[in-house]
Amino acid sequence: MNVSKNVVKMLVAAGALAAATGAMAQSKGQFAMSVGVNQLVPKVESGAISAPALPNSLGDVGKDTQPVLLVNYGLTDNISVETALGTPYKHKLYGAGAIQGTGQLGTVKALPAIALVQYRFFTPDTPFRPYIGLGVTRAMFMKETGSFAMTALTNPGAGVPTTFSIDNKWTYTGQLGVQMNVDQHWYANVAFLKTRLRTDVHFSTGQYQHMKLDPNAYILTVGYKF
């Protein structure tokens, strides 16, 4: 998915429509819902798997794109609250450092539950309205599944498959976005979110690994104001 090209296309198209219609933006007491896609891209800085693994046995995490539903409510003309609902993101796990090139080590599903408070600039009658947000996130991990390659690296010769778990964490998220109104009810939305996320991986072999994930989220949605 080429996020940057899609963002530019949506900004141009929705901005032109908004300028033509002079639509109203979200205001106090108004609910809004939008649906679209979210690409979650971990920005990984990995710790090493503890002994007896090879020194500098690091990890990496792949990106995933899933549908997303955003629900927003205007507390005032400029302050709103928002939450995101969606399906879990499935991430592939790979080796890095001394174990780079060993193939896929496993998979994990992640479900970030998020609640944001936003400040929307300008007045509700502005068709092109940027906003910033800050909120709390609960990062939940599930269905952790290791591969043969993971077992070979962490428990060679034992014949017992290695399993693992990842700690759930509370953390915080920052947001930048813009809402572009098409008419009185319909709008397009583009948002970037950055989450601070540090967690630990625990292996059934007794080994562990610290991971700095700090994911970026790129959201494109189309919405309706009630």
Coordinates of N, CA and C in Angstrom, one line a residue:
M1 N 0.8 -1.2 0.0 CA 0.0 0.0 0.0 C 0.9 1.2 0.0
N2 N 0.7 2.1 -1.0 CA 1.5 3.4 -1.1 C 0.8 4.5 -0.3
V3 N 1.1 4.6 1.0 CA 0.4 5.5 1.9 C 0.5 6.9 1.4
S4 N 1.8 7.4 1.1 CA 2.0 8.8 0.8 C 1.2 9.2 -0.4
K5 N 1.2 8.4 -1.5 CA 0.4 8.7 -2.7 C -1.1 8.8 -2.4
N6 N -1.6 7.9 -1.6 CA -3.0 7.9 -1.3 C -3.4 9.1 -0.5
V7 N -2.5 9.5 0.5 CA -2.7 10.7 1.3 C -2.9 11.9 0.4
V8 N -1.9 12.1 -0.5 CA -1.9 13.2 -1.4 C -3.2 13.3 -2.3
K9 N -3.5 12.1 -2.9 CA -4.7 12.1 -3.7 C -6.0 12.4 -2.9
M10 N -6.1 11.9 -1.7 CA -7.3 12.2 -0.9 C -7.3 13.7 -0.5
L11 N -6.2 14.2 -0.1 CA -6.1 15.6 0.3 C -6.6 16.5 -0.9
V12 N -6.1 16.2 -2.1 CA -6.4 17.1 -3.2 C -7.9 17.0 -3.6
A13 N -8.4 15.7 -3.6 CA -9.8 15.5 -4.0 C -10.8 16.1 -3.0
A14 N -10.6 15.8 -1.7 CA -11.5 16.2 -0.7 C -11.4 17.7 -0.5
G15 N -10.2 18.3 -0.6 CA -10.0 19.7 -0.5 C -10.7 20.5 -1.5
A16 N -10.7 20.0 -2.8 CA -11.4 20.6 -3.9 C -12.9 20.6 -3.7
L17 N -13.4 19.5 -3.2 CA -14.8 19.3 -3.0 C -15.3 20.2 -1.8
A18 N -14.4 20.3 -0.8 CA -14.8 21.1 0.4 C -14.8 22.6 0.0
A19 N -13.9 23.0 -0.8 CA -13.9 24.4 -1.2 C -15.1 24.8 -2.1
A20 N -15.5 23.8 -2.8 CA -16.7 24.0 -3.7 C -18.0 24.1 -2.9
T21 N -18.1 23.4 -1.9 CA -19.4 23.3 -1.2 C -19.5 24.2 0.1
G22 N -18.3 24.6 0.7 CA -18.4 25.4 1.9 C -19.1 24.7 3.0
A23 N -18.7 23.4 3.2 CA -19.4 22.5 4.1 C -19.1 22.9 5.6
M24 N -20.0 22.4 6.5 CA -19.8 22.6 7.9 C -18.9 21.5 8.5
A25 N -18.0 21.8 9.4 CA -17.2 20.8 10.1 C -17.9 20.4 11.3
Q26 N -17.3 19.4 12.0 CA -17.9 18.9 13.2 C -18.0 20.0 14.3
S27 N -19.1 20.0 15.1 CA -19.2 21.0 16.1 C -19.7 20.4 17.4
K28 N -19.9 21.2 18.4 CA -20.3 20.7 19.7 C -21.6 19.9 19.7
G29 N -21.5 18.7 20.4 CA -22.6 17.8 20.5 C -22.9 16.9 19.3
Q30 N -22.0 16.9 18.4 CA -22.2 16.1 17.2 C -21.4 14.9 17.2
F31 N -22.0 13.7 16.8 CA -21.3 12.5 16.6 C -20.9 12.4 15.2
A32 N -19.8 11.7 15.0 CA -19.3 11.4 13.6 C -18.6 10.0 13.6
M33 N -18.8 9.3 12.5 CA -18.2 8.0 12.4 C -17.6 7.9 11.0
S34 N -16.4 7.3 10.9 CA -15.8 7.1 9.6 C -15.1 5.7 9.5
V35 N -15.1 5.2 8.3 CA -14.5 3.9 8.1 C -13.4 4.0 7.0
G36 N -12.4 3.1 7.1 CA -11.4 3.1 6.1 C -10.3 2.1 6.5
V37 N -9.1 2.4 6.3 CA -8.0 1.5 6.5 C -6.9 2.2 7.4
N38 N -6.2 1.3 8.2 CA -5.1 1.8 9.0 C -3.9 0.8 8.8
Q39 N -2.8 1.4 8.4 CA -1.6 0.7 8.2 C -0.7 0.9 9.5
L40 N -0.4 -0.2 10.2 CA 0.4 -0.1 11.4 C 1.8 -0.6 11.1
V41 N 2.7 0.3 11.4 CA 4.1 0.0 11.0 C 5.0 0.1 12.2
P42 N 5.4 -1.0 12.8 CA 6.3 -0.9 14.0 C 7.7 -0.3 13.6
K43 N 8.2 0.5 14.4 CA 9.6 1.1 14.2 C 10.5 0.5 15.3
V44 N 11.0 -0.7 15.0 CA 11.6 -1.6 15.9 C 13.0 -1.2 16.3
E45 N 13.3 -1.2 17.6 CA 14.7 -1.3 18.1 C 14.7 -2.4 19.1
S46 N 15.4 -3.5 18.7 CA 15.3 -4.7 19.5 C 16.4 -4.9 20.4
G47 N 16.1 -5.5 21.6 CA 17.1 -6.0 22.5 C 17.5 -7.4 22.1
A48 N 18.5 -8.0 22.6 CA 19.0 -9.3 22.3 C 18.2 -10.4 23.1
I49 N 18.0 -11.5 22.5 CA 17.5 -12.7 23.2 C 18.5 -13.1 24.2
S50 N 18.1 -13.3 25.5 CA 19.0 -13.7 26.5 C 19.6 -15.0 26.3
A51 N 20.8 -15.3 26.9 CA 21.5 -16.5 26.8 C 20.6 -17.7 27.1
P52 N 20.8 -18.9 26.4 CA 22.0 -19.2 25.6 C 21.9 -18.9 24.1
A53 N 21.1 -17.9 23.7 CA 21.1 -17.6 22.3 C 22.4 -17.0 21.8
L54 N 22.6 -17.0 20.5 CA 23.8 -16.3 20.0 C 23.8 -14.9 20.4
P55 N 25.0 -14.3 20.7 CA 25.1 -12.9 21.0 C 24.5 -12.0 19.8
N56 N 23.8 -11.0 20.2 CA 23.2 -10.0 19.2 C 22.1 -10.7 18.4
S57 N 21.4 -11.6 19.0 CA 20.2 -12.2 18.4 C 19.0 -11.3 18.6
L58 N 18.7 -10.5 17.6 CA 17.7 -9.4 17.6 C 16.5 -9.8 16.9
G59 N 15.5 -9.0 16.9 CA 14.2 -9.3 16.3 C 13.7 -8.1 15.4
D60 N 12.8 -8.4 14.5 CA 12.1 -7.4 13.7 C 10.7 -7.8 13.6
V61 N 9.8 -6.8 13.3 CA 8.4 -7.0 13.2 C 7.8 -6.4 12.0
G62 N 7.0 -7.1 11.2 CA 6.5 -6.6 9.9 C 5.2 -5.7 10.2
K63 N 4.9 -5.0 9.1 CA 3.7 -4.1 9.2 C 2.4 -4.9 8.8
D64 N 1.3 -4.3 9.0 CA 0.0 -4.9 8.6 C -1.0 -3.8 8.4
T65 N -2.0 -4.0 7.5 CA -3.1 -3.1 7.2 C -4.4 -3.8 7.5
Q66 N -5.3 -3.1 8.2 CA -6.6 -3.6 8.6 C -7.7 -2.5 8.4
P67 N -8.9 -2.9 8.3 CA -10.0 -1.9 8.3 C -10.1 -1.3 9.7
V68 N -10.6 -0.1 9.7 CA -10.8 0.7 11.0 C -12.0 1.5 11.0
L69 N -12.6 1.6 12.1 CA -13.8 2.5 12.4 C -13.5 3.5 13.4
L70 N -13.6 4.8 13.1 CA -13.4 5.8 14.0 C -14.7 6.4 14.5
V71 N -14.9 6.6 15.8 CA -16.1 7.2 16.4 C -15.6 8.5 17.1
N72 N -16.3 9.6 16.8 CA -15.9 10.9 17.3 C -17.1 11.6 17.9
Y73 N -16.8 12.4 19.0 CA -17.9 13.2 19.5 C -17.3 14.6 19.9
G74 N -18.0 15.6 19.5 CA -17.6 17.0 19.8 C -18.0 17.5 21.2
L75 N -17.1 17.7 22.1 CA -17.4 18.2 23.4 C -17.7 19.7 23.3
T76 N -16.9 20.4 22.5 CA -17.1 21.8 22.1 C -16.9 21.9 20.6
D77 N -16.9 23.2 20.1 CA -16.6 23.4 18.7 C -15.2 23.0 18.4
N78 N -14.3 23.0 19.3 CA -12.9 22.8 19.1 C -12.3 21.6 19.7
I79 N -13.0 21.0 20.7 CA -12.4 19.9 21.5 C -13.4 18.7 21.2
S80 N -12.8 17.6 20.9 CA -13.5 16.3 20.6 C -12.8 15.1 21.2
V81 N -13.5 14.0 21.3 CA -12.9 12.8 21.8 C -13.2 11.7 20.7
E82 N -12.2 10.8 20.6 CA -12.3 9.8 19.6 C -11.8 8.4 20.0
T83 N -12.4 7.4 19.5 CA -11.8 6.0 19.7 C -11.8 5.3 18.4
A84 N -11.0 4.3 18.3 CA -10.8 3.5 17.1 C -11.2 2.1 17.4
L85 N -12.0 1.5 16.5 CA -12.4 0.1 16.6 C -11.9 -0.6 15.3
G86 N -11.5 -1.9 15.5 CA -11.1 -2.6 14.3 C -10.7 -4.1 14.6
T87 N -10.2 -4.8 13.6 CA -9.8 -6.2 13.8 C -8.3 -6.2 14.2
P88 N -7.9 -7.3 14.8 CA -6.5 -7.4 15.2 C -5.5 -7.3 14.0
Y89 N -4.4 -6.8 14.3 CA -3.3 -6.7 13.3 C -2.4 -7.9 13.4
K90 N -2.2 -8.6 12.3 CA -1.3 -9.8 12.3 C 0.1 -9.4 11.8
H91 N 1.1 -9.5 12.7 CA 2.4 -9.2 12.4 C 3.3 -10.4 12.3
K92 N 4.2 -10.4 11.3 CA 5.2 -11.5 11.2 C 6.5 -11.0 11.9
L93 N 7.1 -12.0 12.5 CA 8.3 -11.8 13.3 C 9.5 -12.4 12.6
Y94 N 10.6 -11.6 12.6 CA 11.8 -12.0 11.9 C 13.0 -11.8 12.7
G95 N 14.1 -12.5 12.4 CA 15.3 -12.3 13.1 C 16.1 -11.1 12.5
A96 N 16.9 -10.6 13.4 CA 17.8 -9.5 13.0 C 19.1 -9.6 13.7
G97 N 20.1 -8.8 13.3 CA 21.4 -8.9 14.0 C 22.1 -10.2 13.6
A98 N 22.5 -11.0 14.5 CA 23.2 -12.2 14.3 C 22.4 -13.3 13.7
I99 N 21.0 -13.1 13.8 CA 20.1 -14.2 13.2 C 19.3 -13.6 12.1
Q100 N 19.8 -12.5 11.5 CA 19.1 -12.0 10.3 C 19.2 -13.1 9.1
G101 N 18.1 -13.3 8.4 CA 18.2 -14.2 7.3 C 17.7 -15.6 7.7
T102 N 17.3 -15.8 8.9 CA 16.9 -17.1 9.4 C 15.4 -17.4 9.0
G103 N 14.7 -16.4 8.4 CA 13.4 -16.6 8.0 C 12.4 -16.1 9.0
Q104 N 11.1 -16.4 8.8 CA 10.1 -16.0 9.7 C 10.1 -16.8 11.0
L105 N 10.2 -16.1 12.2 CA 10.3 -16.8 13.5 C 8.9 -17.0 14.1
G106 N 7.9 -16.3 13.7 CA 6.6 -16.5 14.3 C 5.7 -15.4 13.8
T107 N 4.5 -15.4 14.4 CA 3.5 -14.4 14.2 C 2.8 -14.0 15.5
V108 N 2.2 -12.8 15.5 CA 1.5 -12.4 16.7 C 0.4 -11.5 16.2
K109 N -0.8 -11.5 16.9 CA -1.8 -10.6 16.6 C -1.8 -9.5 17.7
A110 N -2.0 -8.2 17.3 CA -2.0 -7.1 18.2 C -3.3 -6.3 18.0
L111 N -3.8 -5.9 19.2 CA -5.1 -5.1 19.1 C -4.9 -3.9 20.0
P112 N -4.6 -2.7 19.4 CA -4.5 -1.5 20.2 C -5.8 -0.8 20.5
A113 N -6.2 -0.7 21.8 CA -7.4 0.0 22.2 C -7.0 1.4 22.5
I114 N -7.6 2.4 21.9 CA -7.1 3.8 22.0 C -8.3 4.7 22.3
A115 N -8.0 5.7 23.1 CA -9.0 6.8 23.4 C -8.2 8.1 23.3
L116 N -8.7 9.1 22.5 CA -8.0 10.3 22.3 C -8.8 11.5 22.6
V117 N -8.1 12.6 23.1 CA -8.8 13.9 23.1 C -8.1 14.8 22.1
Q118 N -8.9 15.4 21.3 CA -8.4 16.2 20.1 C -8.7 17.7 20.2
Y119 N -7.8 18.5 19.7 CA -8.1 19.9 19.5 C -8.2 20.2 18.0
R120 N -9.3 20.7 17.6 CA -9.5 21.0 16.1 C -9.4 22.5 15.9
F121 N -8.5 22.9 15.0 CA -8.2 24.3 14.8 C -9.3 24.9 13.9
F122 N -9.4 26.3 14.0 CA -10.3 27.1 13.2 C -11.8 26.9 13.7
T123 N -12.7 27.5 13.0 CA -14.1 27.4 13.4 C -14.8 26.3 12.7
P124 N -16.0 25.9 13.2 CA -16.7 24.8 12.6 C -17.1 25.0 11.2
D125 N -17.2 26.2 10.7 CA -17.5 26.4 9.3 C -16.3 26.4 8.3
T126 N -15.1 26.0 8.8 CA -14.0 25.9 8.0 C -14.0 24.5 7.3
P127 N -13.9 24.5 5.9 CA -14.0 23.2 5.2 C -12.7 22.4 5.4
F128 N -11.6 22.9 5.6 CA -10.3 22.2 5.7 C -9.8 22.4 7.1
R129 N -9.9 21.4 8.0 CA -9.7 21.6 9.4 C -8.7 20.6 10.0
P130 N -7.5 21.1 10.3 CA -6.5 20.2 10.9 C -6.8 20.0 12.4
Y131 N -6.2 19.0 13.0 CA -6.4 18.7 14.4 C -5.2 18.0 14.9
I132 N -5.0 18.1 16.3 CA -4.0 17.3 17.0 C -4.7 16.5 18.1
G133 N -4.1 15.4 18.5 CA -4.7 14.6 19.5 C -3.7 14.0 20.4
L134 N -4.1 13.6 21.6 CA -3.3 12.9 22.6 C -4.2 12.0 23.4
G135 N -3.7 10.8 23.6 CA -4.6 9.8 24.3 C -3.8 8.7 24.9
V136 N -4.6 7.8 25.5 CA -4.1 6.6 26.2 C -4.4 5.4 25.3
T137 N -3.4 4.4 25.3 CA -3.6 3.2 24.5 C -3.3 2.0 25.3
R138 N -4.1 1.0 25.1 CA -3.8 -0.4 25.7 C -3.4 -1.3 24.6
A139 N -2.1 -1.7 24.6 CA -1.6 -2.6 23.5 C -1.7 -4.0 24.0
M140 N -2.6 -4.8 23.3 CA -2.8 -6.2 23.7 C -2.3 -7.1 22.6
F141 N -1.6 -8.2 23.1 CA -1.0 -9.2 22.1 C -1.7 -10.5 22.4
M142 N -1.9 -11.3 21.3 CA -2.6 -12.6 21.4 C -2.2 -13.5 20.3
K143 N -2.5 -14.8 20.5 CA -2.2 -15.8 19.4 C -0.8 -15.7 19.0
E144 N 0.2 -15.7 19.9 CA 1.6 -15.7 19.6 C 1.9 -17.1 19.2
T145 N 2.5 -17.3 18.0 CA 2.8 -18.6 17.4 C 4.3 -18.6 16.9
G146 N 5.1 -19.5 17.4 CA 6.4 -19.6 17.0 C 6.6 -20.6 15.8
S147 N 7.7 -20.5 15.1 CA 8.0 -21.3 13.9 C 9.1 -22.3 14.3
F148 N 9.3 -23.2 13.4 CA 10.4 -24.2 13.5 C 11.7 -23.4 13.7
A149 N 11.9 -22.3 12.9 CA 13.1 -21.6 13.0 C 13.3 -21.0 14.4
M150 N 12.3 -20.5 15.1 CA 12.4 -20.0 16.4 C 12.8 -21.1 17.4
T151 N 12.3 -22.3 17.2 CA 12.7 -23.5 18.1 C 14.1 -23.8 17.8
A152 N 14.6 -23.8 16.6 CA 16.0 -24.1 16.3 C 16.9 -23.1 16.9
L153 N 16.5 -21.9 17.0 CA 17.4 -20.9 17.5 C 17.4 -20.8 19.1
T154 N 16.3 -21.2 19.7 CA 16.2 -21.0 21.1 C 16.3 -22.3 21.9
N155 N 16.0 -23.4 21.2 CA 16.0 -24.7 21.9 C 16.5 -25.9 21.0
P156 N 17.7 -25.7 20.4 CA 18.1 -26.7 19.4 C 18.3 -28.1 20.0
G157 N 17.9 -29.1 19.2 CA 18.1 -30.4 19.6 C 17.2 -31.0 20.7
A158 N 16.3 -30.1 21.3 CA 15.5 -30.6 22.3 C 14.2 -31.3 21.8
G159 N 13.8 -30.9 20.6 CA 12.6 -31.5 20.0 C 11.3 -30.9 20.6
V160 N 11.4 -30.0 21.5 CA 10.2 -29.4 22.1 C 10.0 -28.0 21.4
P161 N 8.8 -27.7 20.7 CA 8.6 -26.4 20.1 C 8.7 -25.3 21.1
T162 N 9.3 -24.2 20.8 CA 9.3 -23.0 21.6 C 8.1 -22.2 21.5
T163 N 7.5 -21.9 22.6 CA 6.3 -21.0 22.6 C 6.8 -19.7 23.2
F164 N 6.0 -18.6 23.1 CA 6.3 -17.3 23.6 C 5.1 -16.5 23.9
S165 N 5.2 -15.5 24.8 CA 4.2 -14.5 25.0 C 4.8 -13.1 25.1
I166 N 3.9 -12.2 24.8 CA 4.3 -10.7 24.8 C 3.5 -10.0 25.8
D167 N 4.1 -9.2 26.7 CA 3.4 -8.5 27.7 C 2.5 -7.4 27.1
N168 N 1.2 -7.3 27.6 CA 0.3 -6.2 27.3 C 0.8 -5.0 28.0
K169 N 0.6 -3.8 27.4 CA 1.1 -2.6 28.0 C 0.1 -1.4 27.9
W170 N 0.1 -0.6 28.9 CA -0.6 0.7 28.8 C 0.5 1.7 28.3
T171 N 0.1 2.6 27.5 CA 1.0 3.6 27.0 C 0.2 4.9 26.5
Y172 N 0.9 5.7 25.7 CA 0.2 6.9 25.2 C 0.5 7.1 23.7
T173 N -0.4 7.8 23.0 CA -0.3 8.1 21.6 C -0.5 9.5 21.3
G174 N 0.2 10.0 20.3 CA 0.0 11.4 19.8 C -0.6 11.3 18.4
Q175 N -1.3 12.3 17.9 CA -2.0 12.3 16.7 C -1.9 13.6 15.9
L176 N -1.8 13.5 14.6 CA -1.9 14.7 13.7 C -2.9 14.3 12.6
G177 N -3.8 15.2 12.3 CA -4.8 14.8 11.3 C -5.4 16.0 10.6
V178 N -6.2 15.7 9.6 CA -7.0 16.8 9.0 C -8.3 16.2 8.5
Q179 N -9.4 16.9 8.7 CA -10.7 16.6 8.3 C -11.1 17.5 7.2
M180 N -11.6 16.9 6.0 CA -12.0 17.7 4.9 C -13.4 17.4 4.5
N181 N -14.3 18.5 4.6 CA -15.7 18.3 4.5 C -16.2 18.4 3.1
V182 N -17.0 17.4 2.7 CA -17.5 17.3 1.3 C -18.9 18.0 1.2
D183 N -19.7 17.8 2.2 CA -21.0 18.5 2.3 C -21.3 18.6 3.8
Q184 N -22.6 18.8 4.1 CA -23.0 19.0 5.5 C -22.7 17.7 6.4
H185 N -22.8 16.6 5.8 CA -22.6 15.3 6.5 C -21.4 14.5 6.2
W186 N -21.0 14.5 4.9 CA -19.9 13.6 4.5 C -18.5 14.3 4.5
Y187 N -17.5 13.6 4.9 CA -16.1 14.1 5.0 C -15.1 13.0 4.7
A188 N -13.9 13.5 4.5 CA -12.7 12.6 4.4 C -11.8 12.9 5.5
N189 N -11.0 11.9 5.9 CA -10.1 12.1 7.1 C -8.8 11.4 6.8
V190 N -7.7 12.1 7.2 CA -6.4 11.6 7.1 C -5.7 11.8 8.4
A191 N -5.1 10.8 9.0 CA -4.4 11.0 10.3 C -3.2 10.1 10.4
F192 N -2.2 10.7 11.2 CA -1.0 10.0 11.5 C -0.9 9.9 13.0
L193 N -0.7 8.7 13.5 CA -0.5 8.4 15.0 C 0.8 7.8 15.3
K194 N 1.4 8.2 16.4 CA 2.7 7.7 16.9 C 2.5 7.3 18.3
T195 N 2.8 6.0 18.6 CA 2.6 5.4 19.9 C 3.9 5.0 20.5
R196 N 4.2 5.4 21.8 CA 5.4 4.9 22.5 C 5.0 3.5 23.1
L197 N 5.8 2.5 22.6 CA 5.5 1.2 23.1 C 6.7 0.4 23.3
R198 N 7.0 0.0 24.6 CA 8.1 -0.9 24.9 C 7.5 -2.1 25.7
T199 N 7.9 -3.3 25.3 CA 7.4 -4.5 25.9 C 8.4 -5.6 26.0
D200 N 8.1 -6.7 26.6 CA 9.0 -7.8 26.8 C 8.4 -9.1 26.2
V201 N 9.3 -9.9 25.6 CA 8.9 -11.2 25.1 C 9.4 -12.3 26.0
H202 N 8.6 -13.2 26.4 CA 9.0 -14.3 27.3 C 8.9 -15.6 26.5
F203 N 10.0 -16.4 26.4 CA 10.0 -17.7 25.7 C 9.8 -18.8 26.7
S204 N 9.3 -19.9 26.2 CA 9.1 -21.1 27.1 C 10.4 -21.7 27.5
T205 N 11.5 -21.4 26.9 CA 12.8 -21.9 27.2 C 13.4 -21.1 28.5
G206 N 12.7 -20.1 28.9 CA 13.2 -19.3 30.0 C 13.9 -18.0 29.6
Q207 N 14.1 -17.9 28.3 CA 14.8 -16.7 27.7 C 13.8 -15.6 27.6
Y208 N 14.3 -14.4 27.4 CA 13.4 -13.2 27.3 C 14.1 -12.2 26.3
Q209 N 13.3 -11.2 25.9 CA 13.8 -10.2 25.0 C 13.0 -8.9 25.2
H210 N 13.7 -7.8 25.3 CA 13.1 -6.5 25.4 C 12.9 -5.9 24.0
M211 N 11.7 -5.3 23.7 CA 11.4 -4.8 22.4 C 10.9 -3.4 22.5
K212 N 11.5 -2.5 21.7 CA 11.0 -1.1 21.5 C 10.3 -1.1 20.2
L213 N 8.9 -1.0 20.2 CA 8.1 -1.1 18.9 C 7.7 0.2 18.4
D214 N 7.3 1.2 19.2 CA 7.0 2.5 18.8 C 6.3 2.6 17.4
P215 N 5.1 2.0 17.2 CA 4.5 2.0 15.9 C 4.0 3.3 15.4
N216 N 4.1 3.5 14.0 CA 3.4 4.5 13.3 C 2.1 4.0 12.8
A217 N 1.1 4.8 12.8 CA -0.2 4.4 12.2 C -0.6 5.4 11.1
Y218 N -1.0 5.0 9.9 CA -1.4 5.8 8.8 C -2.9 5.5 8.5
I219 N -3.8 6.4 8.8 CA -5.2 6.2 8.7 C -5.8 7.0 7.5
L220 N -6.6 6.4 6.7 CA -7.4 7.0 5.7 C -8.9 6.6 5.8
T221 N -9.8 7.5 6.0 CA -11.2 7.1 6.2 C -12.1 8.1 5.5
V222 N -13.4 7.6 5.3 CA -14.5 8.5 4.8 C -15.6 8.4 5.9
G223 N -16.1 9.6 6.3 CA -17.0 9.6 7.4 C -18.3 10.3 7.1
Y224 N -19.2 10.2 8.2 CA -20.5 10.8 8.1 C -20.8 11.4 9.5
K225 N -21.3 12.7 9.5 CA -21.6 13.4 10.7 C -23.1 13.4 10.9
F226 N -23.5 13.0 12.1 CA -24.9 12.8 12.4 C -25.6 14.1 13.0

